[in-house]
Coordinates of C-alpha atoms in Angstrom, one line a residue:
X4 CA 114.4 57.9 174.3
X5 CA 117.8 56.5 174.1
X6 CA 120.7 58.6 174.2
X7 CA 123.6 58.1 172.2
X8 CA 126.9 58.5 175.1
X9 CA 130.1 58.6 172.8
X10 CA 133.7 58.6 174.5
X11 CA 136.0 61.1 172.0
X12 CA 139.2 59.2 173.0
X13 CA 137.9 56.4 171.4
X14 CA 135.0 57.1 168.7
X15 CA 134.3 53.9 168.1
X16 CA 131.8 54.0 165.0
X17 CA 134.8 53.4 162.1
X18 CA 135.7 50.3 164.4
X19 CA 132.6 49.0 162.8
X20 CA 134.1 49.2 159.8
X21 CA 137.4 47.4 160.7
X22 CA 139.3 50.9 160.0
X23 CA 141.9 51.6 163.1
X24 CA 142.0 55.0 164.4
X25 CA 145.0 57.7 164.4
X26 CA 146.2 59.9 166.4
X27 CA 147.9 62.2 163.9
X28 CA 146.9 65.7 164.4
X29 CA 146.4 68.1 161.4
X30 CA 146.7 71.7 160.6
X31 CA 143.6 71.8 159.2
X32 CA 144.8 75.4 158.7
X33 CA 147.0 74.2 156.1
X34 CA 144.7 72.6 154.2
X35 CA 141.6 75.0 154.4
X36 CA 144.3 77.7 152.5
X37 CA 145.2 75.1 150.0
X38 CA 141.6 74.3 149.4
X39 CA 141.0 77.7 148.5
X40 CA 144.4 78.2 146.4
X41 CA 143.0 75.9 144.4
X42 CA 140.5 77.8 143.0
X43 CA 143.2 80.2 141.4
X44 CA 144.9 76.7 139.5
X45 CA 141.2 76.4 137.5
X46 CA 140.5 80.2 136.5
X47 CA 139.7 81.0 133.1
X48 CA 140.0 84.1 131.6
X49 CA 142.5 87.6 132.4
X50 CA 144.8 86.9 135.3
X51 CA 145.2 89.2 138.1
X52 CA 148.5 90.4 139.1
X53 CA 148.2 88.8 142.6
X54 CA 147.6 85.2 141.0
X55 CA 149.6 83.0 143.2
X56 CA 149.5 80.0 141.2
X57 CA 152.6 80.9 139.1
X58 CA 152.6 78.3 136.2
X59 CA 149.0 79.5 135.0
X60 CA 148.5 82.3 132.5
X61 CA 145.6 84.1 130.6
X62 CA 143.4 82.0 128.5
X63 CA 140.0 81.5 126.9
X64 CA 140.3 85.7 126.3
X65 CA 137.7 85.1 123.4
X66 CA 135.3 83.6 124.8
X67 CA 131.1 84.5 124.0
X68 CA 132.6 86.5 120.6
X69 CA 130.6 84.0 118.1
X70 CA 127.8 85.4 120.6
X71 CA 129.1 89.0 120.4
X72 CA 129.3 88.6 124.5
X73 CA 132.0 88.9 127.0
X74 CA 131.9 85.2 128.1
X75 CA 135.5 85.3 129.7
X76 CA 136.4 84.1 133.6
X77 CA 134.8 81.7 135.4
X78 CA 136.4 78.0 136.3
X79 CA 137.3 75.3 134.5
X80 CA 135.3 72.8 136.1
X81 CA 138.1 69.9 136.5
X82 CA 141.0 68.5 134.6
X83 CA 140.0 69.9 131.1
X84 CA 139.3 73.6 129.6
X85 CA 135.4 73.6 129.3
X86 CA 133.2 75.8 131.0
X87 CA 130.3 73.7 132.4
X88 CA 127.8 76.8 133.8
X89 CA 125.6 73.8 135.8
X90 CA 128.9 72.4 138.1
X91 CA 130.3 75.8 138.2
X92 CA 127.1 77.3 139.6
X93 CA 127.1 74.3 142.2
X94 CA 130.4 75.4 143.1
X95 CA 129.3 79.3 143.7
X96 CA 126.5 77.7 145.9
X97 CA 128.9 76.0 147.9
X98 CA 131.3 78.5 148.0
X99 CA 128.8 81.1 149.3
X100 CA 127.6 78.8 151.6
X101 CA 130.5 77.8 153.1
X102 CA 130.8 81.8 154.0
X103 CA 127.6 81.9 155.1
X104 CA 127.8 79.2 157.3
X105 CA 131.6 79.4 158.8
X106 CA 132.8 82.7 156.9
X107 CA 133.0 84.1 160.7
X108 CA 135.9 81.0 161.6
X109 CA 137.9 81.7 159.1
X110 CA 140.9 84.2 159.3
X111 CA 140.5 87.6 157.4
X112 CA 143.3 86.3 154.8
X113 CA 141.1 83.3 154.0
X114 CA 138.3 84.9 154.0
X115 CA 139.3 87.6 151.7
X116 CA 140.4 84.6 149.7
X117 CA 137.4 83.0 149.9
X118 CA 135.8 85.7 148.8
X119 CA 137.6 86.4 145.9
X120 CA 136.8 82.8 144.8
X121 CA 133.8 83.5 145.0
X122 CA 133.4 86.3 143.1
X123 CA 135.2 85.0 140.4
X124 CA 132.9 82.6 139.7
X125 CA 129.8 85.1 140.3
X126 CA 131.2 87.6 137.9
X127 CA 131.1 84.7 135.2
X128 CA 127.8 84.0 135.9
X129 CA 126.5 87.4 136.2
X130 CA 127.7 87.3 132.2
X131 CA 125.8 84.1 131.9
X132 CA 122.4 85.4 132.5
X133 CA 123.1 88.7 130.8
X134 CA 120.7 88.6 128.3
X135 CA 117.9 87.2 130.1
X136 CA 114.4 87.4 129.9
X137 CA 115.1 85.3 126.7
X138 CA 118.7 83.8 126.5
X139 CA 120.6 82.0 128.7
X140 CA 124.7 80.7 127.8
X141 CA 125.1 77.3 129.9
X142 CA 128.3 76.6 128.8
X143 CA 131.4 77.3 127.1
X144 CA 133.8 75.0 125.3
X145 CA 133.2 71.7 122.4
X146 CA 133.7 69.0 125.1
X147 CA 134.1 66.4 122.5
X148 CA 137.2 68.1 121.2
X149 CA 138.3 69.0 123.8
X150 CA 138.2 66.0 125.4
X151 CA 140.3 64.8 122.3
X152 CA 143.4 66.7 123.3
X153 CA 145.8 67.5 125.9
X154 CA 147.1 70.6 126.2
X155 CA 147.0 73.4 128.4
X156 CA 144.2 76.3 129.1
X157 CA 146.8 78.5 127.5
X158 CA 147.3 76.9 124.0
X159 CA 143.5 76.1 123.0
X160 CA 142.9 75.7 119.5
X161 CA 139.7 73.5 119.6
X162 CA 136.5 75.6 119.0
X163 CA 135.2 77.8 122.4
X164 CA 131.7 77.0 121.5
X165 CA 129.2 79.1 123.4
X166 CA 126.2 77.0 124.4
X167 CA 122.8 79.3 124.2
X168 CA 119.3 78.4 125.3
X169 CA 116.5 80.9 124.0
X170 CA 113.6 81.2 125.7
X171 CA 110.9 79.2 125.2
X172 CA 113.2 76.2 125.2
X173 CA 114.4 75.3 128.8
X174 CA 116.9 75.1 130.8
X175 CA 115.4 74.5 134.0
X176 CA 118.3 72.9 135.6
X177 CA 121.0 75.3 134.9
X178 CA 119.1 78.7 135.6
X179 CA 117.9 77.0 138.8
X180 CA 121.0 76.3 139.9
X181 CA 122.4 79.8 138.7
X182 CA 119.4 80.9 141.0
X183 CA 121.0 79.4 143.8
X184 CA 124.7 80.7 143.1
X185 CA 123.7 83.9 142.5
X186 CA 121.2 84.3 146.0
X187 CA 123.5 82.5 148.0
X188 CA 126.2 84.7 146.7
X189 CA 124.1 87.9 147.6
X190 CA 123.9 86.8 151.2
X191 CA 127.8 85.7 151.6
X192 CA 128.7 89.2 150.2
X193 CA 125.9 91.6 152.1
X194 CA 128.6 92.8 154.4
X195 CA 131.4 93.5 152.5
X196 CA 129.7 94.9 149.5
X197 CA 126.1 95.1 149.4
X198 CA 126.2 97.2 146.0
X199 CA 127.2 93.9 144.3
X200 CA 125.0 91.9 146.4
X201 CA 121.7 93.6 145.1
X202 CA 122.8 93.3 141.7
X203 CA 123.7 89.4 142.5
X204 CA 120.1 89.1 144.0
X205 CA 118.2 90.9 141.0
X206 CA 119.7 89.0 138.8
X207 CA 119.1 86.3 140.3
X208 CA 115.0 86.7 140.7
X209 CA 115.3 87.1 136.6
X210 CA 117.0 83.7 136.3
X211 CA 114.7 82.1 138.5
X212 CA 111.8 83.2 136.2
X213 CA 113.3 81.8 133.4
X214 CA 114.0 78.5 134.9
X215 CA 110.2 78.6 135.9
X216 CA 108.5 79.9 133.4
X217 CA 110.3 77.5 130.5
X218 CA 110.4 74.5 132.5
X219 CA 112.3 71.3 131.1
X220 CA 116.0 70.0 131.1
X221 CA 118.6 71.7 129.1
X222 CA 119.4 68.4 127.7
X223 CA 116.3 68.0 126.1
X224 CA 117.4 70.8 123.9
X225 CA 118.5 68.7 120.2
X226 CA 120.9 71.5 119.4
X227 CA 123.3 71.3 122.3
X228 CA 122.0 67.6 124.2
X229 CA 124.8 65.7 122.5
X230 CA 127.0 68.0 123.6
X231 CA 126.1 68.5 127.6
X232 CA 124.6 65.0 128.2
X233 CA 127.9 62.9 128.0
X234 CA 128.9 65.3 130.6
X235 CA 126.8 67.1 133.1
X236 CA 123.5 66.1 132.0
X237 CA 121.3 66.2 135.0
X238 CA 119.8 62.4 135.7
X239 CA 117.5 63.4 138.5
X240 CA 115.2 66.0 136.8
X241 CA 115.5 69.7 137.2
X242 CA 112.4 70.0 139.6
X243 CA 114.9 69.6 142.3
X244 CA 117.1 72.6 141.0
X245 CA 113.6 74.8 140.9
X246 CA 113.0 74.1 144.8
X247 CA 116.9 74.6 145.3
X248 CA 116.6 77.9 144.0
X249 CA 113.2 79.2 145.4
X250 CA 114.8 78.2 148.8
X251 CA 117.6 80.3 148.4
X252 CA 115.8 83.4 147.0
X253 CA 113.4 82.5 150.1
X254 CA 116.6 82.7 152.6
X255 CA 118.1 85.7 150.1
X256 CA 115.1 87.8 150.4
X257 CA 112.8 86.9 152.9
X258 CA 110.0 86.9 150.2
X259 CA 106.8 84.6 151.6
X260 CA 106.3 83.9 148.2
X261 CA 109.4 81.9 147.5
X262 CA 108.2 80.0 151.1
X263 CA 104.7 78.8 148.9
X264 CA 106.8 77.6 146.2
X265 CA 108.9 75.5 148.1
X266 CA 106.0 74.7 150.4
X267 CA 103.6 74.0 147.7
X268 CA 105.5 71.8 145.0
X269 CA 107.4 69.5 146.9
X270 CA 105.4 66.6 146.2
X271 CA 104.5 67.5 142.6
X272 CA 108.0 68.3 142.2
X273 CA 109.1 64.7 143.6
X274 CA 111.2 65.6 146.1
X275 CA 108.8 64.0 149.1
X276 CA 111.1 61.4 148.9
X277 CA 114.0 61.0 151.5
X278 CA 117.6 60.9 149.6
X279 CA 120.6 60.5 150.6
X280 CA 122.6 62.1 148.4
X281 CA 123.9 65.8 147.8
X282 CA 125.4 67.0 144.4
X283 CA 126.1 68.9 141.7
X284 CA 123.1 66.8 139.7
X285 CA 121.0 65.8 142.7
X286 CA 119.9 69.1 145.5
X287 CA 117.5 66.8 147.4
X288 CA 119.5 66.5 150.0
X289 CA 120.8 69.7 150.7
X290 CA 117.7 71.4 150.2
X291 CA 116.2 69.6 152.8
X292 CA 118.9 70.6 155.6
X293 CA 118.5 74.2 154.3
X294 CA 115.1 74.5 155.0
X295 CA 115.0 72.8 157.9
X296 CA 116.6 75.5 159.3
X297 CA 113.1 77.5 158.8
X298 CA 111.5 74.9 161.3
X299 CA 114.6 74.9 164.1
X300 CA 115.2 78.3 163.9
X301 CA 112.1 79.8 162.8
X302 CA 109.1 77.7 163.9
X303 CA 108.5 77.3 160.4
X304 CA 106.1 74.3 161.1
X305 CA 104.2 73.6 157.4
X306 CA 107.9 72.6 156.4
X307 CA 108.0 70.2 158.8
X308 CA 108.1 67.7 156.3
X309 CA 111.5 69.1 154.9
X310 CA 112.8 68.8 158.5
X311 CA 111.4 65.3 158.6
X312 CA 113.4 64.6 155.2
X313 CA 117.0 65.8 156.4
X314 CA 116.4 64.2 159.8
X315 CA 116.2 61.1 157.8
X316 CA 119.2 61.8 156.0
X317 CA 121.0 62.6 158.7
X318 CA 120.0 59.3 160.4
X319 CA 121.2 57.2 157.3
X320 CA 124.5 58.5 158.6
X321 CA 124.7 57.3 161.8
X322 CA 125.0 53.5 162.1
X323 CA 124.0 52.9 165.6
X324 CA 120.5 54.5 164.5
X325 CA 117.5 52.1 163.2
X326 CA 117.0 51.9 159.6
X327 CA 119.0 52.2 156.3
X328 CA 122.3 53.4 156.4
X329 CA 124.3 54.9 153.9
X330 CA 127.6 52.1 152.6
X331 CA 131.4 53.0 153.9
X332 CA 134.6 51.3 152.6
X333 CA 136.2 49.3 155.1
X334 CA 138.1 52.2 155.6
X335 CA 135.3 54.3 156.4
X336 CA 135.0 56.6 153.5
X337 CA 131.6 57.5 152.3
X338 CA 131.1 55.4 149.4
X339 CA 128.4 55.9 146.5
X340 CA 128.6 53.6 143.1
X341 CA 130.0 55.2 140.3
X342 CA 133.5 58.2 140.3
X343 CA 135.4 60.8 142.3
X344 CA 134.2 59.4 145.5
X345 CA 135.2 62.4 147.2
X346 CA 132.4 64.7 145.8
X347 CA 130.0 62.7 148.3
X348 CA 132.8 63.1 151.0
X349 CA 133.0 66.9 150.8
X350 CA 129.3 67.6 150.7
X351 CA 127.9 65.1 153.1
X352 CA 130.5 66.4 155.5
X353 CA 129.2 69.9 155.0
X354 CA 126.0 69.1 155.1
X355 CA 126.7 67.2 158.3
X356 CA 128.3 70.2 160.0
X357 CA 125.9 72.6 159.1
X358 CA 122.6 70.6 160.5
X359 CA 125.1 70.0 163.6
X360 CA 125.1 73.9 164.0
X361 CA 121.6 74.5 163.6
X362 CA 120.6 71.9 166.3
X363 CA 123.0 73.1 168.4
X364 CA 121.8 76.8 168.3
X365 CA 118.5 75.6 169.4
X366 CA 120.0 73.1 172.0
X367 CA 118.7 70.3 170.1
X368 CA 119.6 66.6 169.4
X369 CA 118.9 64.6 166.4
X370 CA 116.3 62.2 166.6
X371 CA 116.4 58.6 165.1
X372 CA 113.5 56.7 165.9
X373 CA 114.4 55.9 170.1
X374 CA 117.8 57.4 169.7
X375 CA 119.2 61.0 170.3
X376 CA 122.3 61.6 168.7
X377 CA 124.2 64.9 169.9
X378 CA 125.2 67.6 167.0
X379 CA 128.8 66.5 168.4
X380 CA 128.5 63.3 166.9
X381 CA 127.5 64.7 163.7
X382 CA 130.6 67.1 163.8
X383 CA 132.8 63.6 164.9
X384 CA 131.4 62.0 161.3
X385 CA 132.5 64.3 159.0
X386 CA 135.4 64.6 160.8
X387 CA 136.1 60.8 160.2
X388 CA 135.3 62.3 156.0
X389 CA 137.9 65.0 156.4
X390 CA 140.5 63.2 158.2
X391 CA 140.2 60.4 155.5
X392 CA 140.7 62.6 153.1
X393 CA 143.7 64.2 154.5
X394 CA 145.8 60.7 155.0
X395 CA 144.4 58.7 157.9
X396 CA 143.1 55.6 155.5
X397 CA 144.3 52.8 154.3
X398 CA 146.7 53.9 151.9
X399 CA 148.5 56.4 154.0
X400 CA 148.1 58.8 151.6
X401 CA 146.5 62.4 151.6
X402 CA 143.8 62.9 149.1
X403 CA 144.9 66.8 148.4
X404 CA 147.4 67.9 146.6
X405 CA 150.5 69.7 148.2
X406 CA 149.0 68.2 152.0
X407 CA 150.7 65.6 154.2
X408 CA 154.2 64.0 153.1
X409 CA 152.5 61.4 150.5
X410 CA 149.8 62.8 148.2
X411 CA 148.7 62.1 144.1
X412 CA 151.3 63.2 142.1
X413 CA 150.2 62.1 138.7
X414 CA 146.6 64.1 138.9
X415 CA 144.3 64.2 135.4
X416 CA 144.9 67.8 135.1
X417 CA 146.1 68.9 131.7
X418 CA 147.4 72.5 132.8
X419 CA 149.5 70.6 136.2
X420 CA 150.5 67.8 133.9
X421 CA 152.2 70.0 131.1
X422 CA 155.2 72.1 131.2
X423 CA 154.6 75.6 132.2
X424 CA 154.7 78.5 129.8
X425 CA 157.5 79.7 131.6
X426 CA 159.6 76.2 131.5
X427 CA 158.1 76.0 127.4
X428 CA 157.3 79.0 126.2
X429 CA 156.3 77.8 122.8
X430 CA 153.4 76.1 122.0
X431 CA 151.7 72.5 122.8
X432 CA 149.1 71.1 119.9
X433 CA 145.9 69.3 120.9
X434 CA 148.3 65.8 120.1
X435 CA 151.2 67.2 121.3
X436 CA 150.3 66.7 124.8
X437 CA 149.5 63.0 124.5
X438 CA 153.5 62.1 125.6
X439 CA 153.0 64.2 128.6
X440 CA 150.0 62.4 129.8
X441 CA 151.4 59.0 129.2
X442 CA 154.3 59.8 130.9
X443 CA 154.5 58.1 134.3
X444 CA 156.6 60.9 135.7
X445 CA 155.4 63.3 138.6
X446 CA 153.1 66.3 136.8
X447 CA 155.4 69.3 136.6
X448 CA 153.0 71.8 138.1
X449 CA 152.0 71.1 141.3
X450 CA 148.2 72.1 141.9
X451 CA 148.1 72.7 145.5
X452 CA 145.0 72.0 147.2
X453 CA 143.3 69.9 144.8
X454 CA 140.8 67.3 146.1
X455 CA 141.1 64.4 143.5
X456 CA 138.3 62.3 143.2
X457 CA 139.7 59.4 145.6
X458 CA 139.9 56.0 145.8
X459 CA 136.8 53.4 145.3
X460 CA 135.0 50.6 147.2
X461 CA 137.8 48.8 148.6
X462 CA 139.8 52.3 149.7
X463 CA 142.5 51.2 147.1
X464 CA 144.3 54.3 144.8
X465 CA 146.6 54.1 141.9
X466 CA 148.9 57.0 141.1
X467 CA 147.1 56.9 137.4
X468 CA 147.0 60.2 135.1
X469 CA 144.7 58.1 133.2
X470 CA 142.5 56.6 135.6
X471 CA 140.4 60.0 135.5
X472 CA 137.3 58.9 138.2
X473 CA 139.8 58.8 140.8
X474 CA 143.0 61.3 139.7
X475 CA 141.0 64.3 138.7
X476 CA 140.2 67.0 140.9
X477 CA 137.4 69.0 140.5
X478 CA 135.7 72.3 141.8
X479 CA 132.7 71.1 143.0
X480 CA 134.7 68.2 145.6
X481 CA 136.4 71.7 147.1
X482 CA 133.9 73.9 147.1
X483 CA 131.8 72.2 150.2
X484 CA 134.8 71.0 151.5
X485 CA 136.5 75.2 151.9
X486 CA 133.6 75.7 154.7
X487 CA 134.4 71.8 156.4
X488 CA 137.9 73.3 157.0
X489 CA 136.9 76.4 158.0
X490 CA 135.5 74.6 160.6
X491 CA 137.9 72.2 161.8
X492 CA 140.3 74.8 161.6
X493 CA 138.7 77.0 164.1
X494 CA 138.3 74.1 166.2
X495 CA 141.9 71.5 166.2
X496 CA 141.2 70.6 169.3
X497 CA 137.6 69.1 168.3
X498 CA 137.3 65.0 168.8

C-alpha cells in the first residue's frame, strides 16, 4: 500500500486548488474564547449577572405561558428571536462533543465557559421534554412574523408561539436529536456534576422513546408544518436522527441494546449509504465517525460497516485518494451548494479531527483504496478549514467576528445591528428597525466570536446585512467549531 509522505513546510494539497499558502500564525487562543463568547450574544431568557456581552439584556421572559410551562432560556438560533429546538439541540450535541472530545485541551476558564454554554442550552431542553411520555414543545417563536420585523430580542411584540407535538403524532426528528443533546450532554458533564448528568441521561432515554415509538417528521404535523418547514424542516428523513440518538445513549450508557438498534436498522433506516455531509438536518455523516470508534477502539467488528462508511467519507476529503472527492473553492474552502458555507467548514473539520484522534490512539492510518493517509494529514485539512476561516483566503478577511484586523462588520444579526438598550433605552417597533438594517453603517454591537455563514463558490464576500446566507451567524457553525479550536489551540505549533 502506498503511503501518503507529506512535507508540513509546504502542504501542498490547497496548491491543487490554485490557493497560495501563508505563513501567518494565529492565536487560535483568541479565537477558541471568542467562539465560545458567542454563545452569551444568542441567549434567550433571565441574564446572569456575569453576562459578558454587555449590550444584551433579559428577553422572551414569557415564554411556554399559553402552555402554562416555563419555556424561557435556550439560544436563539441565528440572526432572529426564534427558538428552533431541532438546530439548538444540534448545537448541545456539538457542544458536548466538543468537551468530550478536547474538553481536556482547553484551559479551566474555557472550559468552565464551555460548560456553561452548554448547560444553557441543556437546561432549555430539559424544559422541552418536560411533559413527556405524551408532549413534546419543538419550538418557540411565529417565524413568519418574526421574520417580518427587525428589532431586538428585548422589544418582541410578535406572538412567542409555543410549538407542541402530542403524542401519537411525531416528531421523530426533533426528539432524536434532543436524544443526542441530552446523552452527549450527560457524558461531557459526568465529572463535574454527575447529579445533573443522570437527570440529562434519564431524560434523555424518555425522549428517545418518544421519537421511536411515534415515528414520522415533525413537519408532517398540519398544525405547525407551515410554520417549521420554511425553516428547519428536515429534508433527509428523521431515520437518521433515530440512529443519531441510539448511538449516543449507546456511548451514554453502555446499554447493548442501544448497539442492536444501531446495528439492526441501518439499512432499513437508509443510512447504508456513504455521505458526505454532516449537519444540523443530515447526522449521516457524523454518526458514522462516532461509531466507528466502537470498531477502532472496541473491536466492535458487526459495525464494521459504519467504519467502512466514515472511512469513505474521510477519503472524499483527501484528494490525492481514488474516488469521489468532495468540491473546494479555488480558495480551498469546503464548498456545498446552497448557504452559510461555513456550517460544512465547522463540522467537517471536527469531524476530521476527531477520526484523526481515534486512529491515532490505535496507531492507525486511514485507508483509501492503495493509499495510507496519516491522522496528521487529516488534522493538516481541517486546519486548511480553520485557517480559512480565520483570514488566510482570498479576501483577506477573517470570517469571525471581533478576530484578525478585517472581519464582517455589517452581520444579519438584529440584536448587533440595533442600538443597545443602554445607548436607546426606549423602545424599537417590529418596522422601526427596518432603517437600521438598511443602513450601510458598521452594526453598533459588536458580536464577538460569531462565525458568519461565509463566502460562496468563487470565495467572494460582500459586507451585506441583507445578504443573510453569507452575513448571518449561527449557533450551529460555532458549535463544532469550539472543540476545532480547542484543538489547535493546544497545539500552535501543529503544521
Amino acid at each position: 500500500m502506498m503511503k501518503l509522505h507529506l512535507n508540513p513546510l509546504s502542504v501542498i494539497f490547497f496548491f491543487l486548488f490554485g490557493a497560495a499558502m501563508s505563513s501567518k500564525q494565529h492565536d487560535y487562543s483568541d479565537a477558541l474564547s471568542k467562539s465560545i463568547l458567542f454563545f452569551e450574544g444568542q441567549r434567550s431568557g433571565y441574564l446572569p449577572n456575569d453576562q459578558r456581552v454587555p449590550w444584551r439584556r433579559n428577553s422572551g421572559l414569557s415564554d411556554g405561558w399559553t402552555h402554562n410551562t416555563d419555556l424561557t432560556g435556550g439560544y436563539y438560533d441565528a440572526g432572529d428571536n426564534v427558538k428552533f429546538n431541532f438546530p439548538m439541540a444540534f448545537t448541545t450535541t456539538m457542544l458536548a462533543w466538543s468537551v468530550i472530545e478536547f474538553g481536556e485541551l482547553m484551559p479551566p476558564p474555557e472550559l468552565r465557559n464551555a460548560l456553561v454554554a452548554l448547560r444553557w442550552s441543556s437546561d432549555y431542553l430539559l424544559k422541552s421534554v418536560s411533559q413527556l411520555p405524551n408532549r413534546i414543545f419543538v419550538q418557540v417563536g411565529d417565524p413568519i412574523a418574526d421574520h417580518n420585523c427587525w428589532e431586538r430580542p428585548e422589544d418582541m411584540d410578535t406572538p412567542r408561539t409555543a410549538y407542541v407535538v402530542n403524542a401519537p403524532n411525531p416528531a421523530s426528528e426533533v426528539a432524536g436529536e434532543i436524544t443526542a443533546a441530552l446523552s452527549a450532554a450527560s457524558i461531557a458533564v459526568r465529572s463535574s456534576d454527575p447529579g445533573y448528568s443522570q437527570t440529562l441521561l434519564q431524560n434523555a432515554v424518555k425522549t428517545f422513546q418518544f421519537a421511536d415509538m411515534h415515528r414520522g417528521a415533525y413537519s408532517s404535523n398540519d398544525d405547525i408544518k407551515n410554520d417549521v418547514c420554511p425553516f428547519y424542516c428536515d429534508f433527509n428523513g428523521f431515520q437518521d436522527e433515530l440512529l443519531w440518538g441510539a448511538a449516543w445513549l449507546r456511548k451514554a450508557t453502555g446499554d447493548e441494546s442501544y448497539l442492536s438498534y444501531i446495528e439492526s436498522n441501518r439499512e432499513p433506516f437508509g443510512a447504508s449509504e456513504n455521505v458526505d455531509e454532516f449537519g444540523w438536518d443530515n447526522k449521516i455523516g457524523g454518526l458514522n465517525v462516532l461509531v466507528s470508534k466502537e470498531v477502532i477502539a472496541g473491536n466492535m467488528y458487526n459495525l464494521e460497516a459504519y467504519k467502512a462508511s466514515a472511512e469513505s467519507f474521510m477519503c472524499s476529503l483527501v484528494p490525492e485518494s481514488p474516488g469521489q472527492h468532495v468540491e473546494y473553492t479555488p480558495g480551498g474552502l469546503l464548498y456545498k451548494p446552497g448557504g452559510s458555507q461555513l456550517q460544512h467548514a465547522t463540522t467537517i473539520s471536527f469531524l476530521l479531527l476527531v477520526y484523526a484522534q481515534y486512529l491515532s490512539r490505535s496507531s492507525l492510518s486511514l485507508n483509501c483504496g492503495s493509499l495510507s493517509v496519516p491522522p496528521d494529514h487529516l488534522r493538516r485539512l481541517a486546519k486548511k478549514q480553520v485557517d480559512y476561516i480565520l483570514g488566510e483566503n482570498p479576501m483577506g478577511l477573517s470570517y469571525m467576528v471581533g478576530y484578525g484586523e478585517r472581519y464582517p462588520k455589517r452581520i444579519h444579526h438584529r440584536g448587533s445591528s440595533l442600538p443597545s438598550i443602554v445607548d436607546h433605552p426606549g423602545t424599537i417597533g417590529c418596522k422601526d428597525g427596518s432603517v437600521y438594517f438598511n443602513s450601510t453603517e458598521p452594526n453598533p454591537n459588536v458580536l464577538i466570536g460569531a462565525v458568519v455563514g461565509g463566502p460562496e463558490e468563487d470565495d467572494k464576500y460582500d459586507d451585506d446585512r441583507s445578504d443573510f446566507r453569507k452575513s448571518e451567524p449561527t449557533t450551529y457553525i460555532n458549535a463544532p467549531f469550539v472543540g476545532v479550536l480547542a484543538y489547535f489551540a493546544a497545539n500552535p505549533s501543529f503544521s
